[in-house]
Short mmCIF file of C-alpha atoms in Angstrom, two decimals:
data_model
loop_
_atom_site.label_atom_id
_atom_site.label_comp_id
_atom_site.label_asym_id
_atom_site.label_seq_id
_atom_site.Cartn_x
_atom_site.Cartn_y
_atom_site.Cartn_z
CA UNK N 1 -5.82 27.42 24.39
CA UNK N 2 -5.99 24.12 26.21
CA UNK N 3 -8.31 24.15 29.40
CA UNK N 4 -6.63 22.76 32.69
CA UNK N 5 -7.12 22.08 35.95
CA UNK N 6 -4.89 22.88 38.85
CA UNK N 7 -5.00 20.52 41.66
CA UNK N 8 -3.80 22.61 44.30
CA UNK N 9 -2.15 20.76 47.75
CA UNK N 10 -1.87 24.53 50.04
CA UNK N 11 -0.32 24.16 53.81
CA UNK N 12 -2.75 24.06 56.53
CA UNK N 13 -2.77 27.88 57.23
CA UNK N 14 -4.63 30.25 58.62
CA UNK N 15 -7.42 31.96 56.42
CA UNK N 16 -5.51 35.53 56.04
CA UNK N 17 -2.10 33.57 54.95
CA UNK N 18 -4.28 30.85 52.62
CA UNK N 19 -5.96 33.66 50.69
CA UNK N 20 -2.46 35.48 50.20
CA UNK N 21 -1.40 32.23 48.34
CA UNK N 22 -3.68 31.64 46.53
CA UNK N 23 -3.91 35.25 45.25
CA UNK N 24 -0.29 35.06 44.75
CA UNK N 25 -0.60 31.70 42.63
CA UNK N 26 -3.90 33.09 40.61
CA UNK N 27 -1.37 35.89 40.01
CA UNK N 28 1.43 34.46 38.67
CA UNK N 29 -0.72 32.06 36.35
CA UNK N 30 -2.06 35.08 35.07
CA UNK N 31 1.42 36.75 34.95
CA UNK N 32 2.31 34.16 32.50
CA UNK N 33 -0.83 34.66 30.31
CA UNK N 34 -3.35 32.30 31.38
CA UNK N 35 -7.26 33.27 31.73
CA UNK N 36 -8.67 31.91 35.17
CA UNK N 37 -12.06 30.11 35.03
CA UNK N 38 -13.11 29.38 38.54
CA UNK N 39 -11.87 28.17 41.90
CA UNK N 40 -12.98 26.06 44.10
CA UNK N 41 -12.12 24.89 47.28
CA UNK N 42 -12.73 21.18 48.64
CA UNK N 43 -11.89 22.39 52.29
CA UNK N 44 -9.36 21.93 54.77
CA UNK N 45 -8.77 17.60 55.47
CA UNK N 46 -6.11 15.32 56.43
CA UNK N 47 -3.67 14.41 54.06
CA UNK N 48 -4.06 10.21 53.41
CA UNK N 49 -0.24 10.19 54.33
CA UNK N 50 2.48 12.09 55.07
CA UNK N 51 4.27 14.41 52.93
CA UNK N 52 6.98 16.16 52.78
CA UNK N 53 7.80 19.75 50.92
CA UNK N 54 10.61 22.31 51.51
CA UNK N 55 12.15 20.71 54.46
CA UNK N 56 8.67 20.34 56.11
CA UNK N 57 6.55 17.34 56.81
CA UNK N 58 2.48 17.93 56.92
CA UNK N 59 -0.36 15.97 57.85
CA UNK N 60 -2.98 18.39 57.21
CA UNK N 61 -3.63 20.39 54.01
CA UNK N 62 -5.83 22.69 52.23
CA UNK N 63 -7.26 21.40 48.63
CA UNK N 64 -8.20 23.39 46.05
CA UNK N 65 -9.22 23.71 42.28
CA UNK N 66 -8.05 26.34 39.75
CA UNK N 67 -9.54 25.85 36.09
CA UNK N 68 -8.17 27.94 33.58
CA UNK N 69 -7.18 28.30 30.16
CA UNK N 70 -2.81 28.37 29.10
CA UNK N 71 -0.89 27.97 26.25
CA UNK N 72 0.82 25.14 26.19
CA UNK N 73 4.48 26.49 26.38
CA UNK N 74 3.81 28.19 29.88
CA UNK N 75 2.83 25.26 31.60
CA UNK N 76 6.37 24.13 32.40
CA UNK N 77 7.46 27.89 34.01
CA UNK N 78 3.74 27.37 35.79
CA UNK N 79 5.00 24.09 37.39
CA UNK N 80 8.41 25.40 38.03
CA UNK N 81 7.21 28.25 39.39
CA UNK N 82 5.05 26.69 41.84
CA UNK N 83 7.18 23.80 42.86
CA UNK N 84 9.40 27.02 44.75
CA UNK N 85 6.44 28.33 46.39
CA UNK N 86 7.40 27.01 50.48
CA UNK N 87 3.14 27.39 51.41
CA UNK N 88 2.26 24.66 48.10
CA UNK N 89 2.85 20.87 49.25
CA UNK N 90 1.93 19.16 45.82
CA UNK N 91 0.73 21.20 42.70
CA UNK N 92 -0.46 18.90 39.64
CA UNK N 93 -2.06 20.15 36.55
CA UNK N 94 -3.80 17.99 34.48
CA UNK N 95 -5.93 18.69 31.01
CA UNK N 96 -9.25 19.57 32.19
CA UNK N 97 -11.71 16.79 33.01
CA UNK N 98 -14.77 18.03 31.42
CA UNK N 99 -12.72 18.74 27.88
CA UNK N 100 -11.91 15.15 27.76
CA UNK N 101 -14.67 12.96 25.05
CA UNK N 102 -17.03 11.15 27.40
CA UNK N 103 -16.95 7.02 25.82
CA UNK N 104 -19.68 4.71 26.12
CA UNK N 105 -19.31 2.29 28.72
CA UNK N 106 -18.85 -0.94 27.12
CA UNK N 107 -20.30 -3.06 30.23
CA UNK N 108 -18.38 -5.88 31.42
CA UNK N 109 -16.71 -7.96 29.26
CA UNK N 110 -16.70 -11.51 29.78
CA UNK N 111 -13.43 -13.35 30.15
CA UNK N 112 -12.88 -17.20 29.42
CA UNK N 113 -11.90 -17.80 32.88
CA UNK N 114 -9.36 -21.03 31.69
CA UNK N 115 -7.16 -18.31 29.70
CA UNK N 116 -6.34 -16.78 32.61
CA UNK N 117 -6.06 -19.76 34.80
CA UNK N 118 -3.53 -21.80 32.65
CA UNK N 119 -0.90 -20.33 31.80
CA UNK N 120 -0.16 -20.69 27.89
CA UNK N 121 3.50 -22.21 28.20
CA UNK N 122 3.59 -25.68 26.12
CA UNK N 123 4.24 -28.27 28.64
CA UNK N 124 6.16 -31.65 27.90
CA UNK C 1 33.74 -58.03 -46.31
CA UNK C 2 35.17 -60.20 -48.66
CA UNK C 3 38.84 -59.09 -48.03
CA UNK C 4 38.59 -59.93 -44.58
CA UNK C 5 37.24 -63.94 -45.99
CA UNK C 6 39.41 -63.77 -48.64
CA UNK C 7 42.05 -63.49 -45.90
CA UNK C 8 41.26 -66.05 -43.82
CA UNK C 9 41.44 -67.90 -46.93
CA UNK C 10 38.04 -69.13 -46.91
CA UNK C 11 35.58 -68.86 -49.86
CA UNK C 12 31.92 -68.44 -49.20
CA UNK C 13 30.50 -71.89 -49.93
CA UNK C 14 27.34 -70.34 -52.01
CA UNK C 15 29.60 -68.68 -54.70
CA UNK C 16 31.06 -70.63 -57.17
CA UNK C 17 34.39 -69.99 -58.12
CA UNK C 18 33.64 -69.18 -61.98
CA UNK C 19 34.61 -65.52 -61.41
CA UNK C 20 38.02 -64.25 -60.38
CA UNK C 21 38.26 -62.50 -57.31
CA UNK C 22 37.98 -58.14 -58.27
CA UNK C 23 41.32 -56.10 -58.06
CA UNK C 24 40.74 -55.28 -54.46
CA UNK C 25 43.51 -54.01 -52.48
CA UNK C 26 44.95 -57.28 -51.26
CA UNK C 27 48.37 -57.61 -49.32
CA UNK C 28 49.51 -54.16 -49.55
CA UNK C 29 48.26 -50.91 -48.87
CA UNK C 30 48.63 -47.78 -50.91
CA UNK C 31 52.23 -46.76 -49.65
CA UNK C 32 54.09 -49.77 -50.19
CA UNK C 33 56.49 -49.79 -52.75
CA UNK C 34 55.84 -52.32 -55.42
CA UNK C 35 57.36 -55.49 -56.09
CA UNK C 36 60.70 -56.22 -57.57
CA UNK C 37 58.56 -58.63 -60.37
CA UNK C 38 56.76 -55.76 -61.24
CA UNK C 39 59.86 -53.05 -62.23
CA UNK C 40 59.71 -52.15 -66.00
CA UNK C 41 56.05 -53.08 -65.94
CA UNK C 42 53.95 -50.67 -68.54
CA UNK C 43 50.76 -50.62 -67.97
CA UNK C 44 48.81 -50.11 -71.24
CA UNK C 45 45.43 -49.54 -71.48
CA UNK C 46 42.88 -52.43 -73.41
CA UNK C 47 43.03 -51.98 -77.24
CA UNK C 48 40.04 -49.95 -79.01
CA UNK C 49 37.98 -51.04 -81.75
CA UNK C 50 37.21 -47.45 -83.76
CA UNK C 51 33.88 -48.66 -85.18
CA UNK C 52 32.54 -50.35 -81.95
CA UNK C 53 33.87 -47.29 -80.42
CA UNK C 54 32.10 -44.73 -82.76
CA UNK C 55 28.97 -46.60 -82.85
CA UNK C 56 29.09 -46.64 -78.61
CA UNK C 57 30.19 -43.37 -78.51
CA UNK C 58 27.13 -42.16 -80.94
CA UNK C 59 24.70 -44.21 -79.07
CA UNK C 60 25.54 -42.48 -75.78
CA UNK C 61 25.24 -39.20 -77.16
CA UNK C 62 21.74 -40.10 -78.34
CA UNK C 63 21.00 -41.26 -74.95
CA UNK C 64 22.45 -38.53 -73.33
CA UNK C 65 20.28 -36.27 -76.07
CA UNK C 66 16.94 -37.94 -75.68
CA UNK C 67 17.86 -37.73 -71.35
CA UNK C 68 18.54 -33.74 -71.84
CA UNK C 69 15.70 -33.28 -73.92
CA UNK C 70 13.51 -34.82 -71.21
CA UNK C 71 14.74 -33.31 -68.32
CA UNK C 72 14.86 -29.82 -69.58
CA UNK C 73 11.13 -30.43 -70.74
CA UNK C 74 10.53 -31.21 -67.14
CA UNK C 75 12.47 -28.14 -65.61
CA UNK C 76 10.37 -25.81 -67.84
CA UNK C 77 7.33 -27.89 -66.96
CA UNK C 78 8.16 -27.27 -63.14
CA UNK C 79 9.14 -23.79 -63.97
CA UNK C 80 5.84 -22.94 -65.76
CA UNK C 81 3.85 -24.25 -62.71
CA UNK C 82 5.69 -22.01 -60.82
CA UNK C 83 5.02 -18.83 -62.69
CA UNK C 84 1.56 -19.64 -62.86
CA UNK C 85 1.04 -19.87 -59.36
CA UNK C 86 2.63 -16.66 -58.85
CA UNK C 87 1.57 -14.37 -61.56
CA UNK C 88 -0.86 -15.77 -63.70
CA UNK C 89 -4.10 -14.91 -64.38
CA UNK C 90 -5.96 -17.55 -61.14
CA UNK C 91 -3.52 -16.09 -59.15
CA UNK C 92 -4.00 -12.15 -59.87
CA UNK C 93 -8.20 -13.24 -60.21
CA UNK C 94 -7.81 -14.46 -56.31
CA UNK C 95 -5.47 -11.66 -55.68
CA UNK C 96 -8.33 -9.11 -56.60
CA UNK C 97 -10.28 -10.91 -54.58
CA UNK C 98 -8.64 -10.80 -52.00
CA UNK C 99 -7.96 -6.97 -51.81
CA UNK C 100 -11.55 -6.64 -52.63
CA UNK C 101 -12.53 -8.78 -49.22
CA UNK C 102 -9.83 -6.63 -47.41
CA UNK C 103 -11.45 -3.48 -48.68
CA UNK C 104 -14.77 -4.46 -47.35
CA UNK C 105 -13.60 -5.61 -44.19
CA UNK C 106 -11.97 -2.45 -43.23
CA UNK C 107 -14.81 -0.40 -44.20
CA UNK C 108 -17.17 -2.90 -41.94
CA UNK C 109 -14.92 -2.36 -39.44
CA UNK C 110 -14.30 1.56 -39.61
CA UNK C 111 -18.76 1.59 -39.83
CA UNK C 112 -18.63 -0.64 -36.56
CA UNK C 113 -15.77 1.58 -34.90
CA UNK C 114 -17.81 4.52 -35.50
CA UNK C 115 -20.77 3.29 -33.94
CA UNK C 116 -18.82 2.43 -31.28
CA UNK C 117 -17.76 6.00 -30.86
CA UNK C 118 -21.12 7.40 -31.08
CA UNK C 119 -22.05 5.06 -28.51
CA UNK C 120 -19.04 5.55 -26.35
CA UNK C 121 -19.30 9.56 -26.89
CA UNK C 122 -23.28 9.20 -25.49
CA UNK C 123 -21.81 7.20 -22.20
CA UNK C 124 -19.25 9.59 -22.00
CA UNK C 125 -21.78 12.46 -22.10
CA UNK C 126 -24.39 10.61 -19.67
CA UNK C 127 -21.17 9.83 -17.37
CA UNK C 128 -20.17 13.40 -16.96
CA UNK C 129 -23.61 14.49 -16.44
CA UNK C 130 -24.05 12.18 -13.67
CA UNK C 131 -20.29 13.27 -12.24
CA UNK C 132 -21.65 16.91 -12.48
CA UNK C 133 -24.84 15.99 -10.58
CA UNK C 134 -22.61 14.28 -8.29
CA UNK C 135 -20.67 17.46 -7.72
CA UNK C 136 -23.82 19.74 -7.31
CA UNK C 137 -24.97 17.57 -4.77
CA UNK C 138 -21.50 17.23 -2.65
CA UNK C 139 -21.17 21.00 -2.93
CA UNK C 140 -24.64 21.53 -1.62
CA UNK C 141 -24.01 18.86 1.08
CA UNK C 142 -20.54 20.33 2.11
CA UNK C 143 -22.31 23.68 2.32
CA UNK C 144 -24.82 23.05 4.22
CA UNK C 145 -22.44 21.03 6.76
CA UNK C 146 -20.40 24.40 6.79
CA UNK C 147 -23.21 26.32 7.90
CA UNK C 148 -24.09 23.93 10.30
CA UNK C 149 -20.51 23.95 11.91
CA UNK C 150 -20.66 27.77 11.60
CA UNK C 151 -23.72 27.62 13.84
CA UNK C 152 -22.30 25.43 16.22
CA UNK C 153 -18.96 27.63 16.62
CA UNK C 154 -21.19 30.85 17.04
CA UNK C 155 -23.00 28.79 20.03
CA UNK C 156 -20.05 27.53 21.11
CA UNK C 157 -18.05 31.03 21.25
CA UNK C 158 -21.38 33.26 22.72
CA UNK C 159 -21.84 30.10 25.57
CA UNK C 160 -17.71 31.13 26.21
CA UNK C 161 -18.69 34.69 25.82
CA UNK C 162 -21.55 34.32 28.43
CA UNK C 163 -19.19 31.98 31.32
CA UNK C 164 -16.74 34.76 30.38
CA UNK C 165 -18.25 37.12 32.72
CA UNK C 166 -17.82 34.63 35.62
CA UNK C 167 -13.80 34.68 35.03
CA UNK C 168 -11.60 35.84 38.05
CA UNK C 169 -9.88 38.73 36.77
CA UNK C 170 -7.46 40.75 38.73
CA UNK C 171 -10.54 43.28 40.57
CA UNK C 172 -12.42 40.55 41.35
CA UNK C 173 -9.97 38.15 42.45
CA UNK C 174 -9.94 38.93 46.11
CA UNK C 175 -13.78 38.68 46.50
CA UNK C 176 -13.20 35.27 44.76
CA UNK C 177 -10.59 33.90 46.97
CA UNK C 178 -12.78 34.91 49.89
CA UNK C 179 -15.91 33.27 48.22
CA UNK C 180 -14.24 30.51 47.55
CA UNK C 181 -12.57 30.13 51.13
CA UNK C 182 -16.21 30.96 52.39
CA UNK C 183 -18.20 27.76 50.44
CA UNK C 184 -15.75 24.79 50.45
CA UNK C 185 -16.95 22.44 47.65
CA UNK C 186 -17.55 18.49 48.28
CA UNK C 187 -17.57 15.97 44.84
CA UNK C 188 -18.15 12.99 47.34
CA UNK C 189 -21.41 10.93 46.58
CA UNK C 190 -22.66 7.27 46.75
CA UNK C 191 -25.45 5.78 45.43
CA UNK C 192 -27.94 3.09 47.32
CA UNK C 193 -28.64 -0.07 45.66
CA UNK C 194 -32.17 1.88 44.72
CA UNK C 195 -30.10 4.33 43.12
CA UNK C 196 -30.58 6.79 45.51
CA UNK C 197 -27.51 9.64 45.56
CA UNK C 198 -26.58 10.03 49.06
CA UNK C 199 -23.92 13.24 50.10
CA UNK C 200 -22.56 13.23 52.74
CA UNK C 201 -23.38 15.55 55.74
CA UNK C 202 -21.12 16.57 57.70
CA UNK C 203 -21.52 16.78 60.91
CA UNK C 204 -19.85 19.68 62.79
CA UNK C 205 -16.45 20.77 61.41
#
């Protein structure tokens, strides 16, 4: 099984209402057969704009991290079924950072600076 | 040649005239009907002389004889050359010869091919040995890779087996959520031009 992250957007709640989320949301990725890793939370901040969910508009959110492990079929009914839960503003999951091959850094290349100057169009 | 001077009427002025012109077509051609001067005409043929004729006739057949005699002495000449070349005893000599140098040839050449074969046969041999070394040593290789990747996947699944008692499961996910509500977690960083890593603190809430 894949390993992904969960980039969790929550509504700026209070702490009794946050943790019932996100126990409901660890639930029902477990519900559909994925193995939680960790979560973490990167705290309560301003959004850097505004956005809107379920007829709401919020300036203020709560971010957190799920890791965990799914098959690959169940991501889509994961998605779906978190895009109808009214307290989450933005879910995204992505393929886990850490699985992903780390590449040498190739340094900076150096660019003929005329190429990019010119354009390459014949001219008459 | 001439009947086209003898029609203009003009003789050629190096001949002289002692001889008559030769019955040559002159006037008319082959389908005109002859002359009214010439009906009744019987053509008979030049009178014979029996003895000039026999002796002639017997001095041809001589001729004629000796000519025969000569040629057919010829033909069987020719002939006889012919034969000999083909079938006679030079000819069969170099034939022998010939099947003799062909015999020897293809027993040089069955001795070479042979030694060829023993020499292609010891390639063959050292070839396949090598192959089989070759095979040894990519078995042993790909074996001992396997048991290196086996070692790596037994790492690799008792390291999953270890963080596997750190998972959230359903008894301890409450305590989790309220752990992780409790420590908020901060990936910020910069570095100085010393290469210092500064975090930030925060100050107050």
């Amino acid at each position: 099984m894949p390993r992904y992250e969960l980039a969790l957007i929550l509504k700026a709640m209070q702490r009794p209402e946050t943790a019932a989320a996100l126990k409901r949301t660890i639930e029902a990725l477990m519900d559909r057969g994925a193995i939680v890793r960790n979560l973490e939370n990167l705290g309560q901040r301003a959004l850097p704009y505004k956005m809107s969910a379920h007829s709401q508009q919020h300036r203020k959110a709560g971010y957190f991290l799920v890791d965990f492990y799914a098959p690959t079929t169940t991501i889509k009914s994961i998605m779906e079924h978190l895009s109808r839960d009214v307290d989450v503003i933005r879910p995204n999951v992505v393929k886990h950072p850490l699985t992903q091959e780390v590449k040498e850094c190739g340094g900076i290349v150096p660019i003929p600076v005329e190429e990019k100057l010119y354009s390459a169009k014949k001219r008459k | 040649m001439l009947r086209t001077l003898g029609g203009l009427g003009a003789l050629p002025p190096c001949r002289a005239p002692a001889l008559l012109l030769l019955p040559a077509r002159g006037r008319k051609t082959r389908h005109d009907p002859p002359a009214k001067s010439k009906v009744g005409l019987v053509k008979t043929p030049p009178a014979v002389d029996p003895a000039e004729f026999f002796v002639l006739a017997e001095r041809y057949r001589q001729y004629r004889q000796t000519v025969r005699a000569l040629r057919l002495e010829f033909v069987s000449e020719v002939r006889k050359k012919v034969h000999e070349a083909r079938a006679g005893v030079l000819a069969e000599r170099r034939a022998q010869e010939d099947a003799a140098e062909h015999r020897e040839l293809m027993a040089w050449n069955q001795a070479e091919n042979r030694r060829l074969q023993e020499l292609r046969l010891a390639r063959l041999r050292l070839e396949a040995q090598e192959q089989e070394q070759r095979q040894a040593e990519e078995r042993v290789r790909r074996a001992r890779e396997e048991q290196a990747r086996m070692q790596l996947k037994e790492q690799e699944v008792l390291r999953l087996q270890e963080e596997a008692k750190n998972f959230i499961t359903r008894e301890n996910l409450e305590a989790r959520v309220e752990e992780a509500l409790d420590n908020p977690k901060d990936y910020n960083w910069a570095i100085t031009k010393e290469g210092l890593v500064v975090k930030p603190q925060h100050r107050g809430s």
